Amino acid sequence: MSRIGKHPVVIPKGVTATVEGNKVHVKGPKGELERTLHEQMKVSLKDGQILVERPSDEDNHKALHGLSRTLVANMVEGVTKGFRKELELVGVGYKAEPRPYGLQLALGFSHPVKYEAPKGIKLSAPQPTSIVIEGANKEIVGQVAAELRSLRPPEPYKGKGIKYVGEQVRRKAGKAGKAGAK
């Protein structure tokens, strides 16, 4: 059996889960999520736990088994604790301002960049040079972080741009002057 897939997903107090065929619906204090899993995976709800089973020991079934269980576990964790990503803006004049639609960013372009938050995502800027992304769906939180980072990825010479908190940017040496130039 899959090492991850064989573990049941425990449903904590305050969270309700329903399973209809391959569709899993989880509702908790941070929101509600719904996902349809692969049709070959068997999902069941027993004694406050969600179990994922596979039909055979084929390689693709083993892979789907662990994936399906992890997706369900992420749904349960998302509606209880939520997920959070933090970004950092590095550069002179780079800043983020919260707006009703999402964020307005100054990234060294001739115009401000507007980023609209998708449904279920909360964007905030506790300081002008940091962005916090929060939501119940792990995939969407990661996607929003990647989209914001792609607006101005960190460059290797001065390290300017949007980077994840804790991300190490590999720096390059600048131009070397000609040795005997006159």
Short mmCIF file of C-alpha atoms in Angstrom, two decimals:
data_model
loop_
_atom_site.label_atom_id
_atom_site.label_comp_id
_atom_site.label_asym_id
_atom_site.label_seq_id
_atom_site.Cartn_x
_atom_site.Cartn_y
_atom_site.Cartn_z
CA MET A 1 0.00 0.00 0.00
CA SER A 2 0.95 3.61 -0.41
CA ARG A 3 2.58 4.88 2.77
CA ILE A 4 0.61 8.12 2.62
CA GLY A 5 -2.56 6.72 1.09
CA LYS A 6 -3.17 4.08 3.74
CA HIS A 7 -3.52 6.64 6.56
CA PRO A 8 -7.09 7.84 7.14
CA VAL A 9 -7.81 11.58 7.18
CA VAL A 10 -9.21 12.45 10.60
CA ILE A 11 -12.00 15.02 10.56
CA PRO A 12 -11.57 17.44 13.51
CA LYS A 13 -14.42 18.94 15.55
CA GLY A 14 -16.21 21.81 13.86
CA VAL A 15 -15.67 20.32 10.40
CA THR A 16 -18.32 18.48 8.42
CA ALA A 17 -17.48 16.25 5.47
CA THR A 18 -19.69 14.48 2.96
CA VAL A 19 -18.68 11.94 0.33
CA GLU A 20 -20.85 11.26 -2.72
CA GLY A 21 -19.12 8.81 -5.05
CA ASN A 22 -15.81 10.49 -5.86
CA LYS A 23 -16.92 13.96 -4.80
CA VAL A 24 -15.68 15.15 -1.40
CA HIS A 25 -17.24 18.23 0.24
CA VAL A 26 -15.63 19.68 3.40
CA LYS A 27 -17.00 22.60 5.41
CA GLY A 28 -15.30 24.28 8.37
CA PRO A 29 -14.70 27.61 10.12
CA LYS A 30 -12.40 28.97 7.36
CA GLY A 31 -14.73 28.11 4.47
CA GLU A 32 -15.89 25.20 2.39
CA LEU A 33 -14.16 23.23 -0.35
CA GLU A 34 -15.32 20.65 -2.86
CA ARG A 35 -13.26 18.37 -5.08
CA THR A 36 -13.88 15.50 -7.45
CA LEU A 37 -11.19 12.84 -7.13
CA HIS A 38 -10.10 10.37 -9.81
CA GLU A 39 -12.89 7.93 -10.72
CA GLN A 40 -10.74 4.86 -9.98
CA MET A 41 -10.15 5.85 -6.34
CA LYS A 42 -12.73 4.70 -3.79
CA VAL A 43 -13.48 7.30 -1.11
CA SER A 44 -15.52 6.49 2.01
CA LEU A 45 -16.48 8.18 5.27
CA LYS A 46 -16.34 6.01 8.42
CA ASP A 47 -16.26 6.96 12.11
CA GLY A 48 -15.22 10.58 11.54
CA GLN A 49 -12.45 9.60 9.12
CA ILE A 50 -12.13 9.75 5.35
CA LEU A 51 -10.55 6.64 3.81
CA VAL A 52 -9.11 6.47 0.30
CA GLU A 53 -8.67 3.02 -1.28
CA ARG A 54 -7.25 1.92 -4.62
CA PRO A 55 -8.46 -0.88 -6.89
CA SER A 56 -5.08 -2.55 -7.59
CA ASP A 57 -1.32 -2.35 -7.03
CA GLU A 58 -0.52 -0.87 -10.45
CA ASP A 59 1.96 2.01 -10.41
CA ASN A 60 -0.55 4.62 -11.54
CA HIS A 61 -3.04 3.48 -8.89
CA LYS A 62 -0.34 3.71 -6.22
CA ALA A 63 0.46 7.26 -7.30
CA LEU A 64 -3.21 8.28 -7.42
CA HIS A 65 -3.77 6.73 -3.98
CA GLY A 66 -1.24 8.97 -2.22
CA LEU A 67 -2.26 12.01 -4.26
CA SER A 68 -5.95 11.60 -3.52
CA ARG A 69 -5.38 11.17 0.21
CA THR A 70 -3.11 14.24 0.32
CA LEU A 71 -5.66 16.35 -1.58
CA VAL A 72 -8.36 15.40 0.94
CA ALA A 73 -6.01 16.08 3.88
CA ASN A 74 -5.19 19.53 2.43
CA MET A 75 -8.90 20.28 2.13
CA VAL A 76 -9.49 19.41 5.79
CA GLU A 77 -6.44 21.43 6.90
CA GLY A 78 -7.54 24.37 4.73
CA VAL A 79 -11.01 24.66 6.26
CA THR A 80 -9.62 24.35 9.82
CA LYS A 81 -6.35 26.35 9.83
CA GLY A 82 -6.14 27.82 6.33
CA PHE A 83 -3.01 28.30 4.26
CA ARG A 84 -0.71 31.31 4.12
CA LYS A 85 2.13 32.48 1.87
CA GLU A 86 4.25 35.57 2.40
CA LEU A 87 6.02 37.57 -0.29
CA GLU A 88 8.62 40.29 0.06
CA LEU A 89 9.20 43.26 -2.28
CA VAL A 90 12.85 44.23 -2.70
CA GLY A 91 13.78 47.40 -4.58
CA VAL A 92 13.70 51.17 -4.28
CA GLY A 93 10.12 52.41 -4.57
CA TYR A 94 8.61 48.90 -4.72
CA LYS A 95 5.47 48.79 -2.58
CA ALA A 96 2.08 47.13 -2.23
CA GLU A 97 -1.13 48.85 -1.15
CA PRO A 98 -4.31 46.97 -0.25
CA ARG A 99 -7.40 47.95 -2.24
CA PRO A 100 -11.01 46.67 -2.12
CA TYR A 101 -10.39 44.55 -5.26
CA GLY A 102 -7.00 43.18 -4.14
CA LEU A 103 -3.63 44.94 -4.38
CA GLN A 104 -2.10 47.88 -6.18
CA LEU A 105 1.62 47.40 -6.72
CA ALA A 106 4.37 49.84 -7.60
CA LEU A 107 7.09 47.70 -9.21
CA GLY A 108 9.26 50.17 -11.08
CA PHE A 109 7.04 50.26 -14.17
CA SER A 110 5.68 53.55 -15.55
CA HIS A 111 2.23 52.56 -14.24
CA PRO A 112 0.84 50.93 -11.11
CA VAL A 113 -0.04 47.24 -11.43
CA LYS A 114 -3.49 46.16 -10.23
CA TYR A 115 -3.94 42.59 -9.01
CA GLU A 116 -7.47 41.34 -8.34
CA ALA A 117 -7.79 38.63 -5.70
CA PRO A 118 -9.69 35.49 -6.75
CA LYS A 119 -12.72 34.36 -4.74
CA GLY A 120 -11.77 32.90 -1.36
CA ILE A 121 -8.36 34.61 -1.16
CA LYS A 122 -7.50 37.40 1.26
CA LEU A 123 -4.61 39.65 0.23
CA SER A 124 -3.05 42.03 2.73
CA ALA A 125 0.04 44.20 2.98
CA PRO A 126 1.02 44.61 6.65
CA GLN A 127 3.98 46.73 5.50
CA PRO A 128 4.46 48.36 2.10
CA THR A 129 7.21 45.85 1.27
CA SER A 130 5.42 42.64 2.25
CA ILE A 131 2.38 40.78 0.95
CA VAL A 132 0.41 38.11 2.83
CA ILE A 133 -1.85 35.69 0.93
CA GLU A 134 -4.37 33.68 2.96
CA GLY A 135 -7.05 31.20 1.94
CA ALA A 136 -8.56 27.77 2.50
CA ASN A 137 -7.51 26.24 -0.84
CA LYS A 138 -3.79 25.42 -0.91
CA GLU A 139 -3.64 25.32 -4.73
CA ILE A 140 -5.15 28.76 -5.19
CA VAL A 141 -2.97 30.32 -2.45
CA GLY A 142 0.14 28.93 -4.19
CA GLN A 143 -1.10 30.01 -7.62
CA VAL A 144 -1.75 33.60 -6.45
CA ALA A 145 1.72 33.73 -4.87
CA ALA A 146 3.29 32.50 -8.12
CA GLU A 147 1.30 35.01 -10.21
CA LEU A 148 2.33 37.92 -7.96
CA ARG A 149 5.97 36.78 -8.04
CA SER A 150 5.87 36.53 -11.83
CA LEU A 151 4.95 40.23 -12.12
CA ARG A 152 8.55 41.07 -11.20
CA PRO A 153 10.68 37.99 -10.40
CA PRO A 154 13.89 38.64 -8.44
CA GLU A 155 16.80 39.43 -10.71
CA PRO A 156 20.25 37.95 -10.02
CA TYR A 157 22.39 41.13 -10.04
CA LYS A 158 20.83 43.35 -7.36
CA GLY A 159 18.13 40.95 -6.12
CA LYS A 160 15.31 43.40 -6.92
CA GLY A 161 11.82 42.00 -7.43
CA ILE A 162 9.13 40.00 -5.61
CA LYS A 163 10.35 36.94 -3.75
CA TYR A 164 9.01 34.46 -1.23
CA VAL A 165 9.99 35.16 2.39
CA GLY A 166 13.08 33.07 3.04
CA GLU A 167 13.83 32.49 -0.66
CA GLN A 168 17.53 32.66 -1.50
CA VAL A 169 18.27 34.54 -4.73
CA ARG A 170 21.48 33.37 -6.38
CA ARG A 171 23.52 36.46 -7.06
CA LYS A 172 25.81 36.97 -10.04
CA ALA A 173 28.89 39.14 -10.25
CA GLY A 174 28.44 42.31 -12.26
CA LYS A 175 30.58 43.41 -15.18
CA ALA A 176 34.30 43.21 -14.60
CA GLY A 177 36.29 46.17 -15.90
CA LYS A 178 38.94 45.66 -18.58
CA ALA A 179 42.32 45.09 -16.94
CA GLY A 180 44.53 47.40 -19.00
CA ALA A 181 42.02 49.97 -20.27
CA LYS A 182 43.38 53.49 -20.87
#
